[in-house]
mmCIF file of C-alpha atoms in Angstrom:
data_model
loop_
_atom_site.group_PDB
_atom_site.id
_atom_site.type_symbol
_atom_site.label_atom_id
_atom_site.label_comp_id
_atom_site.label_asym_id
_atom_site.label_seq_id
_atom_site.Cartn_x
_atom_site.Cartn_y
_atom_site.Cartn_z
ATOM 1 C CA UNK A 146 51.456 164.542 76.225
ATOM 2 C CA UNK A 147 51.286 163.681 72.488
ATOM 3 C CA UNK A 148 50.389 166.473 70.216
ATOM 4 C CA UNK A 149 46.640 166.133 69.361
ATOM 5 C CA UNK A 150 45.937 165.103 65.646
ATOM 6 C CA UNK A 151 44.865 167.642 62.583
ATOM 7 C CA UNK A 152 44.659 167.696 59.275
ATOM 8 C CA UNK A 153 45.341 170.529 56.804
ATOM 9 C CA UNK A 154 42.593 172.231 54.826
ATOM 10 C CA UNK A 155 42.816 175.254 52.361
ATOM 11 C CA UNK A 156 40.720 178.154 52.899
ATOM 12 C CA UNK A 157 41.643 180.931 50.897
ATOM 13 C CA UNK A 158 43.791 181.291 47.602
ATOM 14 C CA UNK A 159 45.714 184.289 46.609
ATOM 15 C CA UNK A 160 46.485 183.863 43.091
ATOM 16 C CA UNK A 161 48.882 180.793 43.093
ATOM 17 C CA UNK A 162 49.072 180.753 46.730
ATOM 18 C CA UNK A 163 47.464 178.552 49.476
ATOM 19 C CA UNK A 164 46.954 179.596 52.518
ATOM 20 C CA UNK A 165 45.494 176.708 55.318
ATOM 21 C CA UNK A 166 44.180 175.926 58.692
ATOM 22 C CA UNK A 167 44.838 173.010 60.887
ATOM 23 C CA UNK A 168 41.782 171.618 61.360
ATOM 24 C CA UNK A 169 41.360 169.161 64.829
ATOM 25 C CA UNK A 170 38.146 167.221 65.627
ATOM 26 C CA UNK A 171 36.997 165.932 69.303
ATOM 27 C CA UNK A 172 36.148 162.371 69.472
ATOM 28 C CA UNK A 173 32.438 163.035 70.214
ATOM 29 C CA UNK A 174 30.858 163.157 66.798
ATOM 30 C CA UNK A 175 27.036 162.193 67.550
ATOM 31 C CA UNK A 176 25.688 165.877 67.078
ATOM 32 C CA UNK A 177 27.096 169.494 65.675
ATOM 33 C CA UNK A 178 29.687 170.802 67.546
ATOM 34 C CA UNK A 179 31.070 174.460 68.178
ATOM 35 C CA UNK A 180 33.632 175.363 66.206
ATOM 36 C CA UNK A 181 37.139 177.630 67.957
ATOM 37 C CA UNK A 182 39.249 179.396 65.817
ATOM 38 C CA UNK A 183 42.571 179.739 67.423
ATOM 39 C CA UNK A 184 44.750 182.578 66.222
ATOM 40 C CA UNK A 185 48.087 182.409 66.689
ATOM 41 C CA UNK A 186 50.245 185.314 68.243
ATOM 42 C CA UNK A 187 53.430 186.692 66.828
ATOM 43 C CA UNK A 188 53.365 190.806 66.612
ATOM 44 C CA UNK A 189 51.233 190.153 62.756
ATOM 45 C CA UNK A 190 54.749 189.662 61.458
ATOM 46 C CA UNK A 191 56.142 186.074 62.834
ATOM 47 C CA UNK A 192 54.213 183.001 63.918
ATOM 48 C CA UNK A 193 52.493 179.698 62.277
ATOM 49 C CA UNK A 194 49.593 178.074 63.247
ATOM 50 C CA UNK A 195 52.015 174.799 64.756
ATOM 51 C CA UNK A 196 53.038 177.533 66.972
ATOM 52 C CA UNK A 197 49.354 178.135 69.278
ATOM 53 C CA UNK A 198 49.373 175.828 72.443
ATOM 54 C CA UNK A 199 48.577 172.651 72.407
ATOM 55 C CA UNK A 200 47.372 171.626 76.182
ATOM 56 C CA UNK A 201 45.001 174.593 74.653
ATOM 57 C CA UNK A 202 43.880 172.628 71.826
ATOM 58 C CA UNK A 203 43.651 169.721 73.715
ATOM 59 C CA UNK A 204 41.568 170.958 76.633
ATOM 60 C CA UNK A 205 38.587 172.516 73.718
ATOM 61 C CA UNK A 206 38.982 169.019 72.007
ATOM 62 C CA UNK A 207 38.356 167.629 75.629
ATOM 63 C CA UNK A 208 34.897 169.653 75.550
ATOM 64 C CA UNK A 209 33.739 168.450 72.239
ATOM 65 C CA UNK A 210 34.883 171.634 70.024
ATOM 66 C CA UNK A 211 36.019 171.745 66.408
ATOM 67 C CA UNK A 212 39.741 173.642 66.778
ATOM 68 C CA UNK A 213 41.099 175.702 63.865
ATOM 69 C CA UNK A 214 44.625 177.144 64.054
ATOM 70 C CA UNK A 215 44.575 179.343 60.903
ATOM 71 C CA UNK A 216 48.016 180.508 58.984
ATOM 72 C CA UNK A 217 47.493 183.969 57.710
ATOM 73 C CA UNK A 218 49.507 186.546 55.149
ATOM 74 C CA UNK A 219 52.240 187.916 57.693
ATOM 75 C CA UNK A 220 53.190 192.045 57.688
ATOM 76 C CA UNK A 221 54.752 194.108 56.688
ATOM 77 C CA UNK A 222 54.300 193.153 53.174
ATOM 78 C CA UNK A 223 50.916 193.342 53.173
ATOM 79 C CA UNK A 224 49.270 195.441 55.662
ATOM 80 C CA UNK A 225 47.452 194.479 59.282
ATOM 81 C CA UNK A 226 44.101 195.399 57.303
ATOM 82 C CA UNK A 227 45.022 193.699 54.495
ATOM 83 C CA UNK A 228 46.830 190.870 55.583
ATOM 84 C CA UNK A 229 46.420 188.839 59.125
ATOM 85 C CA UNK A 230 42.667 190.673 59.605
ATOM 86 C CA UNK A 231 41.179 190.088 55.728
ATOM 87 C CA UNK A 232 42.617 186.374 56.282
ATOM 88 C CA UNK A 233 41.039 185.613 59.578
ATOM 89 C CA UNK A 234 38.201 186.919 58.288
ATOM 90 C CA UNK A 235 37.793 185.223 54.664
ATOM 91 C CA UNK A 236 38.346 182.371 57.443
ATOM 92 C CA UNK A 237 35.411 182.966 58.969
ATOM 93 C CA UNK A 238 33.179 182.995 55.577
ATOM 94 C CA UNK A 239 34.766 179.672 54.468
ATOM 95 C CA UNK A 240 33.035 178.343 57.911
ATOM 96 C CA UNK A 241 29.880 180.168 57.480
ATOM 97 C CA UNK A 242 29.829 178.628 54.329
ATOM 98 C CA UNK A 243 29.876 175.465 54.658
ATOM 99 C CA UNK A 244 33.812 175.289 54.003
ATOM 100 C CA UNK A 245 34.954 173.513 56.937
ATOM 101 C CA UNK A 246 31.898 170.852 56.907
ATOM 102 C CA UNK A 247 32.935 169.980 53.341
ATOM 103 C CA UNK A 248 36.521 169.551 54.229
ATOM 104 C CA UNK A 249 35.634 167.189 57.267
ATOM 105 C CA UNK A 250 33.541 165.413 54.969
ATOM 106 C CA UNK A 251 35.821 164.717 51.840
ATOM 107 C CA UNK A 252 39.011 164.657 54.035
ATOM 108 C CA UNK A 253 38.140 162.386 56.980
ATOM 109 C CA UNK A 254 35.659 159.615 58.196
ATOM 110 C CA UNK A 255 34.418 161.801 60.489
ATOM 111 C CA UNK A 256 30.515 162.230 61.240
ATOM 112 C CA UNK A 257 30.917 165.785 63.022
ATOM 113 C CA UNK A 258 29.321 168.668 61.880
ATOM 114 C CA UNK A 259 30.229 172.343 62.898
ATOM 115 C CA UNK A 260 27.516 174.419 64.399
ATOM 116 C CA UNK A 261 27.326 177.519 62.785
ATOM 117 C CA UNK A 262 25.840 179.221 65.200
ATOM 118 C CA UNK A 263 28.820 178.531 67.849
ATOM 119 C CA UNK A 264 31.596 179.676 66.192
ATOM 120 C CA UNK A 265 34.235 181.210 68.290
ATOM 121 C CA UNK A 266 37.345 182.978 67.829
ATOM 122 C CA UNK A 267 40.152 183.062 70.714
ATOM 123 C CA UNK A 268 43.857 184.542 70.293
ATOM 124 C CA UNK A 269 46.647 185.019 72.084
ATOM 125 C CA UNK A 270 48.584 188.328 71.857
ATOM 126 C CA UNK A 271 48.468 189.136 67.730
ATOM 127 C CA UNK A 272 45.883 186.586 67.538
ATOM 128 C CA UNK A 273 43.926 188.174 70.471
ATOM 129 C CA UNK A 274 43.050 191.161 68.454
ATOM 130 C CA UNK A 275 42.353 188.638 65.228
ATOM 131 C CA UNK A 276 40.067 187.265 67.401
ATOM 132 C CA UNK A 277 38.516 190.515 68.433
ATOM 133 C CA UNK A 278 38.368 191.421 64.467
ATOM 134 C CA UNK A 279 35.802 188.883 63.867
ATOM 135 C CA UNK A 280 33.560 190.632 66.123
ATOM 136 C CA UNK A 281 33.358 193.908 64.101
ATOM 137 C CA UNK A 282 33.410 194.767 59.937
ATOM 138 C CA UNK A 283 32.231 191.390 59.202
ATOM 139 C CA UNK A 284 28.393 190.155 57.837
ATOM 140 C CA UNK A 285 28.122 187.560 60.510
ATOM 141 C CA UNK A 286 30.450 188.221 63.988
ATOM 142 C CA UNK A 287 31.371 185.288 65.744
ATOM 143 C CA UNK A 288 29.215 183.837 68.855
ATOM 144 C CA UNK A 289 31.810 184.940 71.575
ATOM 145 C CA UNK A 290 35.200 185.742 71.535
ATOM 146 C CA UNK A 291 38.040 185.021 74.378
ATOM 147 C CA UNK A 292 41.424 187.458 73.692
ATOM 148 C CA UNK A 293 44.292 187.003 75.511
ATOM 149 C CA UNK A 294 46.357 190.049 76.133
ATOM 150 C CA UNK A 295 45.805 191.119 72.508
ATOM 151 C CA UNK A 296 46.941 194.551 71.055
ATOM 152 C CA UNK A 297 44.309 197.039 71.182
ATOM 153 C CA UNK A 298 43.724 201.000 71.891
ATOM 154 C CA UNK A 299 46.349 201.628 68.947
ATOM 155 C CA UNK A 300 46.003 205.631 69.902
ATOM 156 C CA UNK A 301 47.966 205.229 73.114
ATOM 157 C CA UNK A 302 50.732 206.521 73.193
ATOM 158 C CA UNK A 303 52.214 203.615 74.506
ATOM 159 C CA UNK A 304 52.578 202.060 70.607
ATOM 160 C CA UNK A 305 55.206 204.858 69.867
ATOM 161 C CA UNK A 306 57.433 204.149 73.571
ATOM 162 C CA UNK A 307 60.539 202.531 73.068
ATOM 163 C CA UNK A 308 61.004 199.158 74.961
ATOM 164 C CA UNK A 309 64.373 199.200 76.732
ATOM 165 C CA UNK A 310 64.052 195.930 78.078
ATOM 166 C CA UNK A 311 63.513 194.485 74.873
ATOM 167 C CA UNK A 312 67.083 193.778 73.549
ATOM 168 C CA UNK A 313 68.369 193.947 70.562
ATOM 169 C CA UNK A 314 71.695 193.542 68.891
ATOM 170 C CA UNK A 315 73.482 196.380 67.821
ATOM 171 C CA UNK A 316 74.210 196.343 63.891
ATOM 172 C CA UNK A 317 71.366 195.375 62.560
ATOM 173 C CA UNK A 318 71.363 197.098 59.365
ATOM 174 C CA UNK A 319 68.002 198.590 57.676
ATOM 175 C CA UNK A 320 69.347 197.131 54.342
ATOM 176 C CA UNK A 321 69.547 193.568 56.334
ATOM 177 C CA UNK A 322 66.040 193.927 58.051
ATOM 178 C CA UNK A 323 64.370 195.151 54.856
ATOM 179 C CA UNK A 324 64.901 192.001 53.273
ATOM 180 C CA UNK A 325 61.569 190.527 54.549
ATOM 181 C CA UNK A 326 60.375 192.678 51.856
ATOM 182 C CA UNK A 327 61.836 190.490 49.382
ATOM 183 C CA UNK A 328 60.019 187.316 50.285
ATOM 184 C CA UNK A 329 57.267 186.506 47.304
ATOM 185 C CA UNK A 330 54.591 185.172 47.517
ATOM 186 C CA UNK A 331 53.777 186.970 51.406
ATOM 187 C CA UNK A 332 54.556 184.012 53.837
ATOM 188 C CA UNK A 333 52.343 182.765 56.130
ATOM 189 C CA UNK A 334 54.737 181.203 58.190
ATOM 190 C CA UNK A 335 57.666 182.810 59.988
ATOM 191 C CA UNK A 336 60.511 182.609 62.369
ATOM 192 C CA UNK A 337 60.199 182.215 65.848
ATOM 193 C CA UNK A 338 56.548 182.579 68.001
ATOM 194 C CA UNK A 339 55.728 184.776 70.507
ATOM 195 C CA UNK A 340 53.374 182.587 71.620
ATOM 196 C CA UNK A 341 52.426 178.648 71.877
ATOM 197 C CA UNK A 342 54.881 176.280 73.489
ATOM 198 C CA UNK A 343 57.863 178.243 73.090
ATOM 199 C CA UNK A 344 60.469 176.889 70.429
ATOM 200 C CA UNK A 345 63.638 178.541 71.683
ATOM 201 C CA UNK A 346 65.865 182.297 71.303
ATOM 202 C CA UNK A 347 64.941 184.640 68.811
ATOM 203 C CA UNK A 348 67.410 184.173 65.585
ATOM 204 C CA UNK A 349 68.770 187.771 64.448
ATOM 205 C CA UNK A 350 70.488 186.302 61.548
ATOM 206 C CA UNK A 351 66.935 186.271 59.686
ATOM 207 C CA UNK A 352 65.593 189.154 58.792
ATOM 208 C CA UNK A 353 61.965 188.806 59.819
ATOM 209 C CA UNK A 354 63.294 188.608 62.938
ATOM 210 C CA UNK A 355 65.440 191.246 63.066
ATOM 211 C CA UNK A 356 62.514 193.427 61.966
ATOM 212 C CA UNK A 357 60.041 192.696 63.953
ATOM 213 C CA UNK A 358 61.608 192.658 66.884
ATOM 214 C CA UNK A 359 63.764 195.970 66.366
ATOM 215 C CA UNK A 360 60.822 197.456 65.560
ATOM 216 C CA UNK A 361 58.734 196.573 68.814
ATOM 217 C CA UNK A 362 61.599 197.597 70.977
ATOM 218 C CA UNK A 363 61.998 200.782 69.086
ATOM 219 C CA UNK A 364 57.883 201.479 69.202
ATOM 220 C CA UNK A 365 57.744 201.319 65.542
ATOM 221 C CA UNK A 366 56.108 198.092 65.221
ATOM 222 C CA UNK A 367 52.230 199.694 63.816
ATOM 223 C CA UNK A 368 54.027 202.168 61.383
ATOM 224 C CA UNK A 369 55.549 199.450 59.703
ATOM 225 C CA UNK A 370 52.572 197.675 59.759
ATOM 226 C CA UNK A 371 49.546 199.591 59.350
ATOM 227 C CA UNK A 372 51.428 203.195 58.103
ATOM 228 C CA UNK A 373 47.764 204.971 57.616
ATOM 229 C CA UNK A 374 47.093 204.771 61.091
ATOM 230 C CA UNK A 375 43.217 205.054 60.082
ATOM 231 C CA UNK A 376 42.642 202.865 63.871
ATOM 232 C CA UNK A 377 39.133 203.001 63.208
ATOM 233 C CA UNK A 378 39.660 200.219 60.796
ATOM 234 C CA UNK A 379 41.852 197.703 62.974
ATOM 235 C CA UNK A 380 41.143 199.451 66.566
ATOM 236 C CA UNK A 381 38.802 196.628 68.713
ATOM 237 C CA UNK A 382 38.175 199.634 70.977
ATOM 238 C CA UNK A 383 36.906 201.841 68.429
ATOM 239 C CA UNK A 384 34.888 199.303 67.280
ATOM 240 C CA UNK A 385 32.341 198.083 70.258
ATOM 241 C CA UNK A 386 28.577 198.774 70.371
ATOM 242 C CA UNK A 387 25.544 197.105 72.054
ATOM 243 C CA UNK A 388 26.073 194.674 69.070
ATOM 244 C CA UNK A 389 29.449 192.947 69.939
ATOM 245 C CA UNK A 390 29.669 189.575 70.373
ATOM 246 C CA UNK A 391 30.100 188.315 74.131
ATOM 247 C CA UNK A 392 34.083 188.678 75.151
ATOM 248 C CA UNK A 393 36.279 187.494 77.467
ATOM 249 C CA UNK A 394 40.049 189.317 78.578
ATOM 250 C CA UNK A 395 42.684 187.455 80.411
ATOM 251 C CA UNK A 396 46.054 189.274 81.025
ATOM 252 C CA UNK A 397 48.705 188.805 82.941
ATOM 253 C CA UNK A 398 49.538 191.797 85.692
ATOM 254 C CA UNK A 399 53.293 192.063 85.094
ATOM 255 C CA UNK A 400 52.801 192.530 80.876
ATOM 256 C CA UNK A 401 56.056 194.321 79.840
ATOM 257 C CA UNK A 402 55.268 194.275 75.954
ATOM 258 C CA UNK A 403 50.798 194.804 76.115
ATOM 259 C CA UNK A 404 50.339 196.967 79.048
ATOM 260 C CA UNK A 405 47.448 195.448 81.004
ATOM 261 C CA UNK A 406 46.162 198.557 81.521
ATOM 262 C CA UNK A 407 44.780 198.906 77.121
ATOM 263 C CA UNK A 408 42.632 195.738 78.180
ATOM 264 C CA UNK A 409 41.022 196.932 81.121
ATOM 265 C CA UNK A 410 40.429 200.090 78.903
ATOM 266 C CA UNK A 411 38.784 197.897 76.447
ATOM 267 C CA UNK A 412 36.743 195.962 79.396
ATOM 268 C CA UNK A 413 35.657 198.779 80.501
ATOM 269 C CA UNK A 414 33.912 200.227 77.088
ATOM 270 C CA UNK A 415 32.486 196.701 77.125
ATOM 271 C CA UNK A 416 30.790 197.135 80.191
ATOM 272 C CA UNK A 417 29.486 200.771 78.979
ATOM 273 C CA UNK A 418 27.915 199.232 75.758
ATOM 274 C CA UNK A 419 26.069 196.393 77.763
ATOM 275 C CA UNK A 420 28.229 193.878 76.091
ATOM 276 C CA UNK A 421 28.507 190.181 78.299
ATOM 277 C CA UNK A 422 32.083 190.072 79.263
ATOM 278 C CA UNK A 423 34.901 188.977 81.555
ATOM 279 C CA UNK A 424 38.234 189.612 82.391
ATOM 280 C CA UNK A 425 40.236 187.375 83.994
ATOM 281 C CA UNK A 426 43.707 189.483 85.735
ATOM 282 C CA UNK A 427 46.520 186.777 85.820
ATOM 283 C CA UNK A 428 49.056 187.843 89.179
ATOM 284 C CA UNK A 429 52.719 188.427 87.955
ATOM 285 C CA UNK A 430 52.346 187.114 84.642
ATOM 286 C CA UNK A 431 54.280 189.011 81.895
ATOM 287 C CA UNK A 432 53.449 188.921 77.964
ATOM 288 C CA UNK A 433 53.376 185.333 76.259
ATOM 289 C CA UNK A 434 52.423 182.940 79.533
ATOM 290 C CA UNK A 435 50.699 180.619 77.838
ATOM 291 C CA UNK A 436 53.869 179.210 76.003
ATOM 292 C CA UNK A 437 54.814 178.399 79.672
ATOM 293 C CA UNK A 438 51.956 177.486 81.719
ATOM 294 C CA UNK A 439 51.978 174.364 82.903
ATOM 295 C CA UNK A 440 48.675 172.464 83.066
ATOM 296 C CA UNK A 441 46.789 172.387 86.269
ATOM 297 C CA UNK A 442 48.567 175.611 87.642
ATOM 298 C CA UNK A 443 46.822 179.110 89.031
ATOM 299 C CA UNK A 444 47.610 180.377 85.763
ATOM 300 C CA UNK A 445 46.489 177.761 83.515
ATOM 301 C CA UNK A 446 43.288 177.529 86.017
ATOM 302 C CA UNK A 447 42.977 181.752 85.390
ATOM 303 C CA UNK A 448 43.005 181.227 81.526
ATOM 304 C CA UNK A 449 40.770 177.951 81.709
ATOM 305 C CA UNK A 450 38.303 180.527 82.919
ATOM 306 C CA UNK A 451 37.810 182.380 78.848
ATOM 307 C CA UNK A 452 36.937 178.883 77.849
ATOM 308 C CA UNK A 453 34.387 178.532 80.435
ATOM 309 C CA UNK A 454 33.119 181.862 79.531
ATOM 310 C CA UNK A 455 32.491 180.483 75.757
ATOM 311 C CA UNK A 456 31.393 177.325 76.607
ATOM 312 C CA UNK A 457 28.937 179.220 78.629
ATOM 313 C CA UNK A 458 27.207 180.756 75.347
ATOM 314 C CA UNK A 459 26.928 177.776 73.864
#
């Protein structure tokens, strides 16, 4: 299937520095339509928003959504606070607004209009608790929100475990790794995904790589990121009342990197603050199945089910 189209708006500046979203529009164009932002996964530290699956974009398009696949500041320059949350979030203002509508209108002949009051965010892994960040510390929360095995619980002490079967090669020098550091202005693009339609092998011979991933298989991956550790700031979990926006969970039962266990956690306060939610439990699917799924399997059927859930608010 041919990738569907986009075009590239800017949403935020940082002194000289541009940072954009892919915007895609369906074909149906006689009324407002509800707008997805789609967050791209990547441990905060690696990613691009090319890199978010595209049967994914295709099947919102298909329902008559606006898609946005948003590049944000990557860690560990800047901070998770700082960084990938402020961005996704300065994101959401530009839409609220009136941003996006003015983009659409001076960059394409299109006649659709976002609807303001269905805008969504959905993310997979990194981008799942993006996603869940425009629920909380914002002036306006999104409509609903669908995460996909997204970080969350930060407390556990499962962020501090070492992950054996995460391998790394021996050598990697601090001196080497810390050159990610060095990389002005903050990228927004970086290395391999996590997530989306995969695009081959992690390469140790760059440095972002080398960090991030030595760092999640040495449990060291939210010091480097987010070294106050004030979770109350960044922490979904700590962050749901009565208030918080309807939200869907799909997560696959054999997770090896996002225990499935910290989303049923965060289900669970859900259900205790009265929020409308889901969670969808995918059978023997580890970390990152969407950059596999093929369309029209259990799996992709499973995860069809968050998109449901939103359309559902709508």
């Amino acid at each position: 299937m041919d990738s569907p189209a986009c075009f590239q708006a800017i949403y935020k500046h940082v002194g000289q520095q541009k940072i954009d979203v892919d915007v895609y529009l369906p074909s149906s164009q006689n009324s407002k339509r509800p707008v997805l932002i789609n967050i791209h996964g990547g441990a905060f530290t690696l990613g691009s928003s090319k890199m978010v699956n595209k049967d994914q974009v295709q099947d919102c398009l298909n329902r008559g959504w606006i898609v946005l696949a948003p590049n944000h500041r990557l860690c560990p320059q800047v901070n998770l606070l700082e960084g990938p949350i402020q961005d996704c979030r300065d994101l959401l203002a530009w839409v609220y607004d009136g941003g996006l509508e003015r983009d659409i209108n001076e960059t394409t002949q299109s006649r659709v209009v976002p609807d303001i009051d269905r805008v969504f965010a959905f993310g997979t892994s990194s981008g799942g608790t993006l996603a869940l960040c425009l629920g909380f510390g914002v002036p306006r929360p999104v409509a609903g929100i669908y995460d996909m095995y997204g970080p969350c619980n930060f407390s556990d002490s499962f962020w501090t475990t070492k992950l054996p079967h995460l391998k790394v090669p021996a050598g990697l020098s601090e001196s080497f790794m810390n050159k990610v550091f060095e990389e002005c202005p903050v990228p927004i693009t970086g290395g391999v995904s996590l997530e989306g339609q995969s695009t081959g092998p992690p390469d140790f011979s760059d440095p972002r790589q080398a960090y991030a991933l030595t760092r999640l298989a040495n449990g060291t991956l939210l010091d480097a990121i987010f070294p106050s550790k004030d979770w109350d700031e960044v922490d979904s979990a700590r962050n749901i009342s009565s208030y918080f926006p309807p939200t869907f969970i799909a997560h696959g039962t054999a997770d090896s990197k996002v225990p499935i266990g910290l989303s049923r956690e965060l289900f669970r306060i859900l259900k205790d603050h009265g929020v409308h939610c889901g969670m969808s439990e995918i059978p023997e699917e580890d970390h990152t199945f969407a950059a596999k799924m093929q369309v029209g399997s259990r799996t992709w059927e499973l995860q069809r089910l968050g998109f449901d859930f939103l359309e559902s608010l709508s």
